[in-house]
Amino acid sequence: MTEQALQPANPATDAAVNTNTRKVFVKTYGCQMNVYDSARMTDALAADGYAETTVLEEADLVLLNTCHIREKAAEKVYSELGRLRDMKKAKNAEGREFVIGVTGCVAQAEGKEILRRAPAVDLVVGPQTYHRLPQVLKDVRAGRKPVETDYALEDKFEHLPAAEKAVTKSRGPTAFLTVQEGCDKFCTFCVVPYTRGSEVSRSLTQIVDEARKLAEAGVRELTLLGQNVNAWHGTDAEGKAIGLGELIAAIAEIDGLDRLRYTTSHPRDMDDRLIAAHATERKLMPYLHLPVQSGSDRILKAMNRKHTAADYIALVKRIRAVNPELALSGDFIVGFPGETDEDFEATMRLIEEIGYAQAFSFKYSPRPGTPGADLPDHVSEEVKSERLDRLQTLLFQQQRDFARACVGKEIDLLLEKEGRMPGQLVGRSPWLQPVIIDAQTTKSGDKLKIGDIIKVRITEAGPNSLFAEVAES
C-alpha cells in the first residue's frame, strides 16, 4: 500500500475562500478505499463550514486517514502525531484553533489507546462512523475527546452529503465509488475483518444514483471499490438477486461514463455473470486485479484462502477465454509462516504460468490479533528478502514484457492530469498503465485538455510508464 495526500477540492478557489472559513487538511494512507473515504469526509465537513486545503500550515483541522494493512502502520501514525503535536502547541500559543483527528483503520484498531499515547489528539473516528464527523467536532468544541469506533447501525452512506458538482469536477475526470465494504473471508494474515467489519453491500439504487451524479459532474471513468468488491450483491427493481456483473451493466447505461473498473477481487467471488461482463460490457476496461498470494496449496490452506493454485489457474483461463486482451494484476506474500523453498518455488511456477502485467508483492509481516501471527515456523528476514528479490525480478520482467508488447498499439486514452514535465499530459491505458503524451493541438485544430478521450499510438515503453503520440485518423 502507498501513502497519498489528497488533492485540493478546488485549488483555484482556495485562496478566494472567506478567511473566516475553517480549513481541513487530510492526509491519506493506504488503499483507494481510503482515498474515497477521505473525499467523502471532506464533503461531509464542507456542510459544516470547512474548506479543504493541501497546505498543512493553513489548517484548523487535520485528519490522518489511516491504513492498518502493513507492519508498523500504527507507529508511522504516532510519529506523524508527534510532529502535529508541536505544531498544535505553536498554533494554540497564537490563539488559533488546531484540531487533530485520527480516522480510518488504525483508529478502529487502536481506539482509546491513541488518546493515551498521543494526548494532543482530539478525536478518533473509525471507517464506519466518519459520517458522524460534524457531530464529533461539536463534541470536541464542547471540551470532549470523542472516540467513535463502534460499527454504526445506520447506513453511513445515507447520511453523507453529496459533493458539490464544482468540487467533483475539480477532482478530475476519474473517480472512485465504494460499493462494498468489509470482509468475511478471514485470511489468517489480514486485519481487514477486524478493522472494516463483515461484508456489507450498498444498494443498487444508492450506487447508481451516486454514479449518475459523478457523471453529471464530468467524471468519465469510474472505479468501483470494495475490500471484496466482487462479493457485492443486491436486488434489482423486480427483487431478483444480482451480483457485481449486473451492477456493472446498470452503471454502464449511465450517459457520460465511458470507462469502468473494479477492485479488489477475491477468486472465490468471480461468478459467471461477472466473467461474462468482461466480454459483453464495452465500457469495462480489460484489466483485473485478482490476488492469489501464493502458489502453494499448503500455504494457501494455512492462509485460509479456500482455493487451490489449480482453482486459480483454471479461473484465469476462463476469464481470458472470454477476453484475450485482459491484463492481470495480483498480490503475493512471501515468507508466510512455514513457507519452505518448495512452497516458494510453487509460487514462482504459478507466476510463470499465469503471466502478470502488474503485481504487488510483500514480505509477510505479522499483524497483531490475526491467526497468522500465532503460527509457528516464522521465516527469517534474510530468507524473506532473498525470496522477495527473486519474485519481484520475475514480476518486473513480466511487467516490462507486457509494456513492450503495447508499443505500436493504438488505444483510447483518457487524459487525467498534467505530467511532471511542462507540456505533458498523462492518462492511463485500458490496462491501467500511465501513458504520457506531449500536450498539443491536433490537426483538426483542437487543443488537448484534461477530460478528453483521444486515440493515441504507443511509441515507447519505459520502466513504469508508456509514451504515446496522437494517432490522427
Tab-separated table of C-alpha atoms in Angstrom:
chain	number	residue	atom	x	y	z
A	1	MET	CA	0.000	0.000	0.000
A	2	THR	CA	1.149	3.546	-0.663
A	3	GLU	CA	0.667	6.760	1.232
A	4	GLN	CA	-1.132	9.543	-0.584
A	5	ALA	CA	-2.127	13.123	0.097
A	6	LEU	CA	-5.481	14.201	-1.279
A	7	GLN	CA	-5.616	16.826	-3.975
A	8	PRO	CA	-7.412	20.039	-3.027
A	9	ALA	CA	-11.130	20.180	-3.595
A	10	ASN	CA	-10.653	23.271	-5.722
A	11	PRO	CA	-7.163	24.761	-5.728
A	12	ALA	CA	-8.247	27.634	-7.922
A	13	THR	CA	-10.732	28.879	-5.360
A	14	ASP	CA	-8.959	28.002	-2.116
A	15	ALA	CA	-7.478	31.465	-1.931
A	16	ALA	CA	-10.874	33.007	-2.509
A	17	VAL	CA	-12.485	31.278	0.464
A	18	ASN	CA	-13.613	33.625	3.189
A	19	THR	CA	-10.848	33.950	5.765
A	20	ASN	CA	-13.365	33.056	8.486
A	21	THR	CA	-13.915	29.655	6.879
A	22	ARG	CA	-12.224	26.816	8.718
A	23	LYS	CA	-9.868	24.681	6.697
A	24	VAL	CA	-9.270	20.928	6.841
A	25	PHE	CA	-6.131	19.096	5.764
A	26	VAL	CA	-6.489	15.356	5.158
A	27	LYS	CA	-3.512	13.035	4.902
A	28	THR	CA	-4.491	9.705	3.382
A	29	TYR	CA	-2.622	6.456	3.916
A	30	GLY	CA	-3.230	3.226	2.071
A	31	CYS	CA	-5.679	1.961	-0.482
A	32	GLN	CA	-8.132	3.514	-2.922
A	33	MET	CA	-10.956	2.984	-0.444
A	34	ASN	CA	-9.221	5.357	1.948
A	35	VAL	CA	-8.866	7.897	-0.863
A	36	TYR	CA	-12.621	7.609	-1.449
A	37	ASP	CA	-13.328	7.865	2.285
A	38	SER	CA	-11.168	10.976	2.584
A	39	ALA	CA	-13.084	12.667	-0.212
A	40	ARG	CA	-16.409	11.810	1.434
A	41	MET	CA	-15.158	13.122	4.784
A	42	THR	CA	-14.272	16.451	3.220
A	43	ASP	CA	-17.710	16.504	1.580
A	44	ALA	CA	-19.330	15.969	4.989
A	45	LEU	CA	-17.167	18.667	6.552
A	46	ALA	CA	-17.984	21.135	3.781
A	47	ALA	CA	-21.540	21.186	5.095
A	48	ASP	CA	-20.037	22.051	8.486
A	49	GLY	CA	-18.170	25.060	7.107
A	50	TYR	CA	-14.775	23.526	6.318
A	51	ALA	CA	-12.911	24.134	3.073
A	52	GLU	CA	-10.243	21.647	2.040
A	53	THR	CA	-6.608	22.715	1.859
A	54	THR	CA	-3.414	20.921	0.884
A	55	VAL	CA	-1.285	23.362	2.873
A	56	LEU	CA	-0.861	21.927	6.358
A	57	GLU	CA	0.037	25.258	7.912
A	58	GLU	CA	-3.333	26.717	6.850
A	59	ALA	CA	-5.373	24.011	8.551
A	60	ASP	CA	-7.652	24.408	11.537
A	61	LEU	CA	-8.417	20.675	11.435
A	62	VAL	CA	-6.014	17.885	10.471
A	63	LEU	CA	-7.270	14.370	9.832
A	64	LEU	CA	-4.970	11.386	9.406
A	65	ASN	CA	-6.980	8.806	7.478
A	66	THR	CA	-5.020	5.695	8.303
A	67	CYS	CA	-4.359	2.212	6.965
A	68	HIS	CA	-3.515	-0.793	9.147
A	69	ILE	CA	-2.697	-3.360	6.485
A	70	ARG	CA	1.099	-3.135	6.707
A	71	GLU	CA	3.501	-3.700	9.565
A	72	LYS	CA	4.311	-0.679	11.735
A	73	ALA	CA	1.381	1.259	10.268
A	74	ALA	CA	0.375	2.485	13.723
A	75	GLU	CA	3.924	3.593	14.535
A	76	LYS	CA	4.008	5.734	11.393
A	77	VAL	CA	0.833	7.429	12.579
A	78	TYR	CA	2.239	8.077	16.059
A	79	SER	CA	5.375	9.529	14.504
A	80	GLU	CA	3.238	11.914	12.448
A	81	LEU	CA	1.200	12.799	15.529
A	82	GLY	CA	4.398	13.831	17.295
A	83	ARG	CA	5.060	16.414	14.602
A	84	LEU	CA	1.467	17.624	14.700
A	85	ARG	CA	1.627	17.948	18.497
A	86	ASP	CA	4.421	20.511	18.188
A	87	MET	CA	2.506	22.409	15.524
A	88	LYS	CA	-0.574	22.421	17.746
A	89	LYS	CA	1.373	23.947	20.635
A	90	ALA	CA	2.644	26.727	18.407
A	91	LYS	CA	-0.784	27.472	16.925
A	92	ASN	CA	-2.536	27.388	20.288
A	93	ALA	CA	0.061	29.834	21.621
A	94	GLU	CA	-1.063	32.190	18.840
A	95	GLY	CA	-4.681	31.719	19.883
A	96	ARG	CA	-5.512	29.635	16.791
A	97	GLU	CA	-7.652	26.517	16.643
A	98	PHE	CA	-5.829	23.345	15.623
A	99	VAL	CA	-7.839	20.141	15.971
A	100	ILE	CA	-6.143	16.799	15.351
A	101	GLY	CA	-8.136	13.700	14.386
A	102	VAL	CA	-7.235	10.113	13.583
A	103	THR	CA	-9.625	8.261	11.300
A	104	GLY	CA	-9.569	5.008	9.360
A	105	CYS	CA	-8.331	1.546	10.224
A	106	VAL	CA	-5.641	2.449	12.777
A	107	ALA	CA	-8.313	4.470	14.578
A	108	GLN	CA	-10.560	1.396	14.557
A	109	ALA	CA	-7.807	-0.907	15.802
A	110	GLU	CA	-6.257	1.373	18.433
A	111	GLY	CA	-9.283	3.318	19.693
A	112	LYS	CA	-8.708	4.989	23.071
A	113	GLU	CA	-5.083	3.862	23.050
A	114	ILE	CA	-4.428	6.686	20.584
A	115	LEU	CA	-5.583	9.262	23.121
A	116	ARG	CA	-3.372	7.682	25.776
A	117	ARG	CA	-0.252	7.628	23.629
A	118	ALA	CA	-0.900	10.923	21.857
A	119	PRO	CA	-2.816	13.307	24.162
A	120	ALA	CA	-2.721	16.041	21.519
A	121	VAL	CA	-5.298	14.073	19.512
A	122	ASP	CA	-8.814	15.482	19.842
A	123	LEU	CA	-10.907	12.826	18.115
A	124	VAL	CA	-10.737	9.222	16.938
A	125	VAL	CA	-13.188	8.001	14.284
A	126	GLY	CA	-13.313	4.553	12.666
A	127	PRO	CA	-14.084	3.918	8.970
A	128	GLN	CA	-17.727	3.015	9.649
A	129	THR	CA	-18.560	6.235	11.502
A	130	TYR	CA	-16.937	9.097	9.612
A	131	HIS	CA	-20.375	10.355	8.577
A	132	ARG	CA	-20.660	11.478	12.204
A	133	LEU	CA	-17.716	13.896	11.913
A	134	PRO	CA	-19.775	17.111	12.171
A	135	GLN	CA	-21.295	15.942	15.470
A	136	VAL	CA	-17.911	14.677	16.664
A	137	LEU	CA	-16.439	18.150	16.085
A	138	LYS	CA	-19.248	19.689	18.126
A	139	ASP	CA	-18.230	17.357	20.951
A	140	VAL	CA	-14.619	18.481	20.587
A	141	ARG	CA	-15.641	22.145	20.848
A	142	ALA	CA	-17.601	21.237	23.973
A	143	GLY	CA	-14.370	20.036	25.571
A	144	ARG	CA	-14.735	16.296	24.964
A	145	LYS	CA	-12.435	13.886	23.146
A	146	PRO	CA	-14.811	11.533	21.320
A	147	VAL	CA	-13.827	8.036	20.215
A	148	GLU	CA	-16.249	6.719	17.589
A	149	THR	CA	-15.255	3.153	16.722
A	150	ASP	CA	-18.498	1.257	17.170
A	151	TYR	CA	-19.885	-0.216	13.973
A	152	ALA	CA	-22.690	2.136	13.006
A	153	LEU	CA	-26.187	0.701	12.947
A	154	GLU	CA	-27.259	3.325	10.423
A	155	ASP	CA	-26.112	3.371	6.798
A	156	LYS	CA	-23.307	5.921	6.748
A	157	PHE	CA	-23.716	6.493	3.005
A	158	GLU	CA	-27.314	7.611	3.535
A	159	HIS	CA	-26.066	10.307	5.920
A	160	LEU	CA	-23.219	11.643	3.782
A	161	PRO	CA	-23.980	14.733	1.709
A	162	ALA	CA	-23.132	14.603	-1.973
A	163	ALA	CA	-20.203	16.695	-3.104
A	164	GLU	CA	-20.986	19.934	-4.889
A	165	LYS	CA	-20.764	19.498	-8.663
A	166	ALA	CA	-17.921	22.029	-8.866
A	167	VAL	CA	-15.954	20.118	-6.232
A	168	THR	CA	-16.373	16.826	-8.081
A	169	LYS	CA	-15.374	18.466	-11.364
A	170	SER	CA	-12.228	19.903	-9.753
A	171	ARG	CA	-11.151	16.410	-8.678
A	172	GLY	CA	-10.731	15.364	-12.277
A	173	PRO	CA	-12.360	13.046	-14.832
A	174	THR	CA	-11.777	9.840	-12.826
A	175	ALA	CA	-13.370	8.860	-9.536
A	176	PHE	CA	-13.707	6.052	-7.025
A	177	LEU	CA	-17.041	4.764	-5.761
A	178	THR	CA	-17.227	2.354	-2.837
A	179	VAL	CA	-19.931	-0.266	-3.433
A	180	GLN	CA	-18.966	-2.863	-0.830
A	181	GLU	CA	-17.133	-2.807	2.491
A	182	GLY	CA	-15.781	-5.359	4.912
A	183	CYS	CA	-14.678	-8.958	4.563
A	184	ASP	CA	-15.965	-12.357	5.660
A	185	LYS	CA	-13.018	-14.360	4.299
A	186	PHE	CA	-10.762	-14.180	7.383
A	187	CYS	CA	-7.463	-14.856	5.658
A	188	THR	CA	-5.069	-15.571	8.501
A	189	PHE	CA	-2.652	-12.777	7.527
A	190	CYS	CA	-5.242	-9.997	7.219
A	191	VAL	CA	-6.655	-7.404	9.645
A	192	VAL	CA	-9.477	-6.177	7.391
A	193	PRO	CA	-12.315	-8.211	9.001
A	194	TYR	CA	-11.336	-6.705	12.355
A	195	THR	CA	-10.978	-3.092	11.204
A	196	ARG	CA	-13.651	-2.879	8.485
A	197	GLY	CA	-16.146	-5.438	9.768
A	198	SER	CA	-18.195	-8.016	7.887
A	199	GLU	CA	-19.150	-7.782	4.226
A	200	VAL	CA	-21.805	-5.159	3.544
A	201	SER	CA	-23.124	-4.140	0.132
A	202	ARG	CA	-24.620	-0.772	-0.730
A	203	SER	CA	-27.963	-0.829	-2.535
A	204	LEU	CA	-28.184	-0.779	-6.318
A	205	THR	CA	-30.249	2.427	-6.224
A	206	GLN	CA	-27.806	4.224	-3.963
A	207	ILE	CA	-24.804	3.265	-6.090
A	208	VAL	CA	-26.391	4.143	-9.426
A	209	ASP	CA	-27.573	7.484	-8.042
A	210	GLU	CA	-24.070	8.393	-6.880
A	211	ALA	CA	-22.550	7.219	-10.166
A	212	ARG	CA	-25.026	9.333	-12.135
A	213	LYS	CA	-24.174	12.440	-10.097
A	214	LEU	CA	-20.472	11.837	-10.689
A	215	ALA	CA	-21.099	11.549	-14.441
A	216	GLU	CA	-23.159	14.751	-14.432
A	217	ALA	CA	-20.174	16.491	-12.796
A	218	GLY	CA	-17.823	15.395	-15.563
A	219	VAL	CA	-16.459	12.048	-14.349
A	220	ARG	CA	-15.733	9.811	-17.342
A	221	GLU	CA	-14.015	6.854	-15.658
A	222	LEU	CA	-15.328	5.195	-12.517
A	223	THR	CA	-13.603	2.571	-10.386
A	224	LEU	CA	-15.905	0.513	-8.155
A	225	LEU	CA	-14.277	-0.283	-4.824
A	226	GLY	CA	-14.633	-2.906	-2.118
A	227	GLN	CA	-12.489	-4.939	0.211
A	228	ASN	CA	-14.008	-7.831	-1.753
A	229	VAL	CA	-15.729	-5.843	-4.458
A	230	ASN	CA	-16.956	-8.904	-6.336
A	231	ALA	CA	-18.752	-10.061	-3.200
A	232	TRP	CA	-21.207	-7.210	-3.868
A	233	HIS	CA	-24.783	-8.414	-4.011
A	234	GLY	CA	-28.160	-6.745	-4.158
A	235	THR	CA	-31.576	-6.866	-5.782
A	236	ASP	CA	-32.879	-5.297	-8.979
A	237	ALA	CA	-36.183	-3.462	-9.475
A	238	GLU	CA	-38.038	-6.798	-9.697
A	239	GLY	CA	-36.487	-8.062	-6.468
A	240	LYS	CA	-34.183	-10.515	-8.247
A	241	ALA	CA	-30.843	-11.244	-6.607
A	242	ILE	CA	-27.957	-9.782	-8.597
A	243	GLY	CA	-24.171	-9.548	-8.334
A	244	LEU	CA	-21.370	-7.284	-9.469
A	245	GLY	CA	-21.772	-8.236	-13.129
A	246	GLU	CA	-25.337	-6.932	-13.143
A	247	LEU	CA	-24.296	-3.837	-11.193
A	248	ILE	CA	-21.645	-3.049	-13.817
A	249	ALA	CA	-24.272	-3.436	-16.547
A	250	ALA	CA	-26.577	-0.978	-14.763
A	251	ILE	CA	-23.833	1.611	-14.304
A	252	ALA	CA	-22.695	1.180	-17.899
A	253	GLU	CA	-26.052	2.581	-19.035
A	254	ILE	CA	-25.286	5.997	-17.498
A	255	ASP	CA	-24.590	8.629	-20.139
A	256	GLY	CA	-21.205	10.293	-19.791
A	257	LEU	CA	-19.465	7.383	-18.105
A	258	ASP	CA	-17.111	5.908	-20.693
A	259	ARG	CA	-14.853	3.605	-18.692
A	260	LEU	CA	-15.461	1.276	-15.729
A	261	ARG	CA	-13.083	-0.658	-13.495
A	262	TYR	CA	-13.381	-2.538	-10.202
A	263	THR	CA	-11.021	-3.621	-7.423
A	264	THR	CA	-10.153	-5.615	-5.299
A	265	SER	CA	-11.487	-9.060	-6.194
A	266	HIS	CA	-11.343	-12.434	-4.488
A	267	PRO	CA	-11.084	-15.581	-6.637
A	268	ARG	CA	-13.968	-17.197	-4.743
A	269	ASP	CA	-16.370	-14.432	-5.816
A	270	MET	CA	-15.769	-14.438	-9.604
A	271	ASP	CA	-19.146	-15.716	-10.773
A	272	ASP	CA	-20.295	-16.500	-14.334
A	273	ARG	CA	-22.096	-13.170	-14.858
A	274	LEU	CA	-19.055	-11.153	-13.807
A	275	ILE	CA	-16.759	-13.203	-16.022
A	276	ALA	CA	-19.164	-12.686	-18.941
A	277	ALA	CA	-19.146	-8.925	-18.328
A	278	HIS	CA	-15.517	-8.865	-19.432
A	279	ALA	CA	-16.749	-9.899	-22.876
A	280	THR	CA	-20.068	-8.081	-23.128
A	281	GLU	CA	-19.605	-4.729	-21.384
A	282	ARG	CA	-17.752	-2.391	-23.754
A	283	LYS	CA	-17.114	0.177	-21.018
A	284	LEU	CA	-15.457	-2.343	-18.685
A	285	MET	CA	-11.709	-1.999	-19.074
A	286	PRO	CA	-9.709	-5.177	-19.886
A	287	TYR	CA	-7.893	-5.230	-16.561
A	288	LEU	CA	-8.426	-7.374	-13.478
A	289	HIS	CA	-6.708	-7.306	-10.103
A	290	LEU	CA	-7.114	-10.847	-8.771
A	291	PRO	CA	-4.865	-11.627	-5.788
A	292	VAL	CA	-3.667	-15.196	-5.259
A	293	GLN	CA	-0.996	-14.604	-2.544
A	294	SER	CA	0.799	-17.949	-3.008
A	295	GLY	CA	1.184	-20.775	-5.499
A	296	SER	CA	1.497	-23.429	-2.807
A	297	ASP	CA	-1.664	-25.287	-1.828
A	298	ARG	CA	-0.209	-25.938	1.619
A	299	ILE	CA	0.392	-22.241	2.210
A	300	LEU	CA	-2.940	-21.266	0.675
A	301	LYS	CA	-4.632	-23.576	3.182
A	302	ALA	CA	-2.635	-22.054	6.045
A	303	MET	CA	-3.715	-18.628	4.788
A	304	ASN	CA	-7.379	-19.780	4.771
A	305	ARG	CA	-7.759	-18.720	1.149
A	306	LYS	CA	-10.115	-21.660	0.421
A	307	HIS	CA	-8.933	-22.119	-3.145
A	308	THR	CA	-6.045	-24.059	-4.638
A	309	ALA	CA	-3.441	-22.962	-7.144
A	310	ALA	CA	-5.206	-25.122	-9.753
A	311	ASP	CA	-8.528	-23.406	-8.964
A	312	TYR	CA	-6.923	-20.028	-9.544
A	313	ILE	CA	-5.230	-21.045	-12.797
A	314	ALA	CA	-8.475	-22.525	-14.145
A	315	LEU	CA	-10.346	-19.339	-13.232
A	316	VAL	CA	-7.831	-17.144	-15.028
A	317	LYS	CA	-8.132	-19.340	-18.127
A	318	ARG	CA	-11.926	-18.930	-18.076
A	319	ILE	CA	-11.649	-15.140	-17.850
A	320	ARG	CA	-9.037	-14.917	-20.582
A	321	ALA	CA	-11.158	-17.137	-22.790
A	322	VAL	CA	-13.911	-14.504	-22.857
A	323	ASN	CA	-11.455	-11.598	-23.224
A	324	PRO	CA	-7.960	-12.439	-24.518
A	325	GLU	CA	-6.972	-8.756	-24.227
A	326	LEU	CA	-7.359	-8.804	-20.446
A	327	ALA	CA	-4.323	-7.806	-18.374
A	328	LEU	CA	-3.964	-9.437	-14.975
A	329	SER	CA	-2.630	-7.981	-11.752
A	330	GLY	CA	-2.092	-9.841	-8.479
A	331	ASP	CA	-0.862	-9.772	-4.899
A	332	PHE	CA	1.850	-12.025	-3.463
A	333	ILE	CA	3.104	-12.630	0.056
A	334	VAL	CA	6.462	-14.335	0.526
A	335	GLY	CA	7.721	-15.842	3.743
A	336	PHE	CA	4.374	-16.767	5.277
A	337	PRO	CA	4.949	-18.889	8.415
A	338	GLY	CA	6.051	-22.391	7.432
A	339	GLU	CA	6.802	-21.495	3.796
A	340	THR	CA	9.520	-23.830	2.518
A	341	ASP	CA	11.739	-23.488	-0.525
A	342	GLU	CA	9.386	-25.892	-2.300
A	343	ASP	CA	6.364	-23.734	-1.415
A	344	PHE	CA	8.113	-20.654	-2.746
A	345	GLU	CA	9.065	-22.392	-5.963
A	346	ALA	CA	5.400	-23.300	-6.449
A	347	THR	CA	4.594	-19.582	-6.329
A	348	MET	CA	7.274	-18.863	-8.921
A	349	ARG	CA	5.850	-21.554	-11.209
A	350	LEU	CA	2.348	-20.110	-10.901
A	351	ILE	CA	3.632	-16.637	-11.844
A	352	GLU	CA	5.435	-18.064	-14.865
A	353	GLU	CA	2.298	-19.893	-15.987
A	354	ILE	CA	-0.122	-17.002	-15.498
A	355	GLY	CA	1.931	-14.015	-16.688
A	356	TYR	CA	1.147	-10.707	-14.953
A	357	ALA	CA	1.003	-7.214	-16.411
A	358	GLN	CA	1.335	-5.734	-12.914
A	359	ALA	CA	1.633	-7.099	-9.397
A	360	PHE	CA	2.138	-6.126	-5.771
A	361	SER	CA	4.402	-8.244	-3.601
A	362	PHE	CA	5.387	-8.107	0.054
A	363	LYS	CA	7.272	-9.924	2.760
A	364	TYR	CA	4.906	-11.403	5.310
A	365	SER	CA	4.600	-9.203	8.384
A	366	PRO	CA	2.648	-10.429	11.432
A	367	ARG	CA	-0.416	-8.349	12.226
A	368	PRO	CA	-1.337	-8.406	15.919
A	369	GLY	CA	-4.640	-10.153	16.541
A	370	THR	CA	-4.581	-12.218	13.347
A	371	PRO	CA	-4.203	-16.026	13.415
A	372	GLY	CA	-1.091	-15.852	11.246
A	373	ALA	CA	0.816	-14.007	13.956
A	374	ASP	CA	0.473	-17.032	16.245
A	375	LEU	CA	1.567	-19.658	13.722
A	376	PRO	CA	4.866	-21.499	14.296
A	377	ASP	CA	7.868	-21.625	11.951
A	378	HIS	CA	8.195	-17.981	11.060
A	379	VAL	CA	10.592	-17.420	8.176
A	380	SER	CA	13.737	-15.380	8.796
A	381	GLU	CA	14.010	-11.870	7.397
A	382	GLU	CA	17.063	-12.883	5.402
A	383	VAL	CA	15.165	-15.664	3.620
A	384	LYS	CA	12.135	-13.437	3.086
A	385	SER	CA	14.293	-10.757	1.486
A	386	GLU	CA	16.027	-13.223	-0.827
A	387	ARG	CA	12.707	-14.726	-1.944
A	388	LEU	CA	11.096	-11.334	-2.442
A	389	ASP	CA	14.010	-10.193	-4.586
A	390	ARG	CA	13.691	-13.243	-6.853
A	391	LEU	CA	9.921	-12.943	-7.073
A	392	GLN	CA	9.991	-9.222	-7.877
A	393	THR	CA	12.642	-9.751	-10.536
A	394	LEU	CA	10.331	-12.201	-12.295
A	395	LEU	CA	7.272	-9.976	-11.908
A	396	PHE	CA	9.133	-6.922	-13.170
A	397	GLN	CA	10.301	-8.834	-16.221
A	398	GLN	CA	6.705	-9.830	-16.975
A	399	GLN	CA	5.532	-6.250	-16.481
A	400	ARG	CA	8.254	-4.986	-18.824
A	401	ASP	CA	7.405	-7.618	-21.459
A	402	PHE	CA	3.719	-6.672	-21.313
A	403	ALA	CA	4.553	-2.966	-21.671
A	404	ARG	CA	6.862	-3.596	-24.638
A	405	ALA	CA	4.116	-5.599	-26.323
A	406	CYS	CA	1.949	-2.465	-26.179
A	407	VAL	CA	4.326	-0.468	-28.395
A	408	GLY	CA	2.698	0.193	-31.748
A	409	LYS	CA	-0.854	-0.322	-30.471
A	410	GLU	CA	-3.499	2.355	-30.882
A	411	ILE	CA	-5.643	2.895	-27.793
A	412	ASP	CA	-8.243	5.289	-26.448
A	413	LEU	CA	-6.650	7.418	-23.741
A	414	LEU	CA	-8.498	9.447	-21.109
A	415	LEU	CA	-6.372	12.492	-20.252
A	416	GLU	CA	-6.412	12.728	-16.440
A	417	LYS	CA	-3.833	15.302	-15.368
A	418	GLU	CA	-0.760	17.309	-16.273
A	419	GLY	CA	2.544	15.456	-16.359
A	420	ARG	CA	5.641	16.118	-14.291
A	421	MET	CA	7.359	17.869	-17.162
A	422	PRO	CA	5.972	21.061	-18.740
A	423	GLY	CA	3.795	20.365	-21.749
A	424	GLN	CA	2.954	16.795	-20.776
A	425	LEU	CA	-0.452	15.239	-20.211
A	426	VAL	CA	-0.994	11.874	-18.535
A	427	GLY	CA	-3.731	9.288	-18.727
A	428	ARG	CA	-3.986	5.542	-18.203
A	429	SER	CA	-4.167	2.801	-20.768
A	430	PRO	CA	-7.075	0.345	-20.746
A	431	TRP	CA	-4.636	-1.880	-18.789
A	432	LEU	CA	-4.065	0.819	-16.138
A	433	GLN	CA	-0.513	1.806	-17.142
A	434	PRO	CA	0.336	5.527	-17.007
A	435	VAL	CA	0.587	6.920	-20.540
A	436	ILE	CA	2.422	10.189	-21.187
A	437	ILE	CA	1.909	12.384	-24.236
A	438	ASP	CA	3.017	15.872	-25.240
A	439	ALA	CA	0.200	18.393	-24.922
A	440	GLN	CA	-0.518	19.711	-28.396
A	441	THR	CA	-3.064	20.907	-30.853
A	442	THR	CA	-4.403	18.212	-33.154
A	443	LYS	CA	-4.587	18.559	-36.925
A	444	SER	CA	-8.251	19.397	-36.540
A	445	GLY	CA	-7.221	22.468	-34.548
A	446	ASP	CA	-8.469	21.275	-31.154
A	447	LYS	CA	-6.172	21.765	-28.165
A	448	LEU	CA	-5.884	18.681	-25.982
A	449	LYS	CA	-7.271	19.096	-22.484
A	450	ILE	CA	-7.846	17.083	-19.328
A	451	GLY	CA	-11.039	15.040	-19.628
A	452	ASP	CA	-10.638	14.344	-23.344
A	453	ILE	CA	-10.612	10.767	-24.611
A	454	ILE	CA	-8.312	10.632	-27.640
A	455	LYS	CA	-6.844	7.992	-29.903
A	456	VAL	CA	-3.089	7.594	-29.345
A	457	ARG	CA	-0.352	5.304	-30.609
A	458	ILE	CA	2.077	3.824	-28.078
A	459	THR	CA	5.609	4.734	-29.160
A	460	GLU	CA	7.775	3.681	-26.224
A	461	ALA	CA	7.676	1.587	-23.056
A	462	GLY	CA	9.524	2.945	-20.024
A	463	PRO	CA	10.123	1.131	-16.715
A	464	ASN	CA	6.810	2.254	-15.237
A	465	SER	CA	5.041	4.251	-17.961
A	466	LEU	CA	4.163	4.205	-21.635
A	467	PHE	CA	4.791	7.084	-24.024
A	468	ALA	CA	2.450	7.893	-26.887
A	469	GLU	CA	1.608	10.282	-29.697
A	470	VAL	CA	-1.754	11.374	-31.002
A	471	ALA	CA	-2.943	8.999	-33.713
A	472	GLU	CA	-4.543	11.106	-36.428
A	473	SER	CA	-7.199	9.295	-38.404
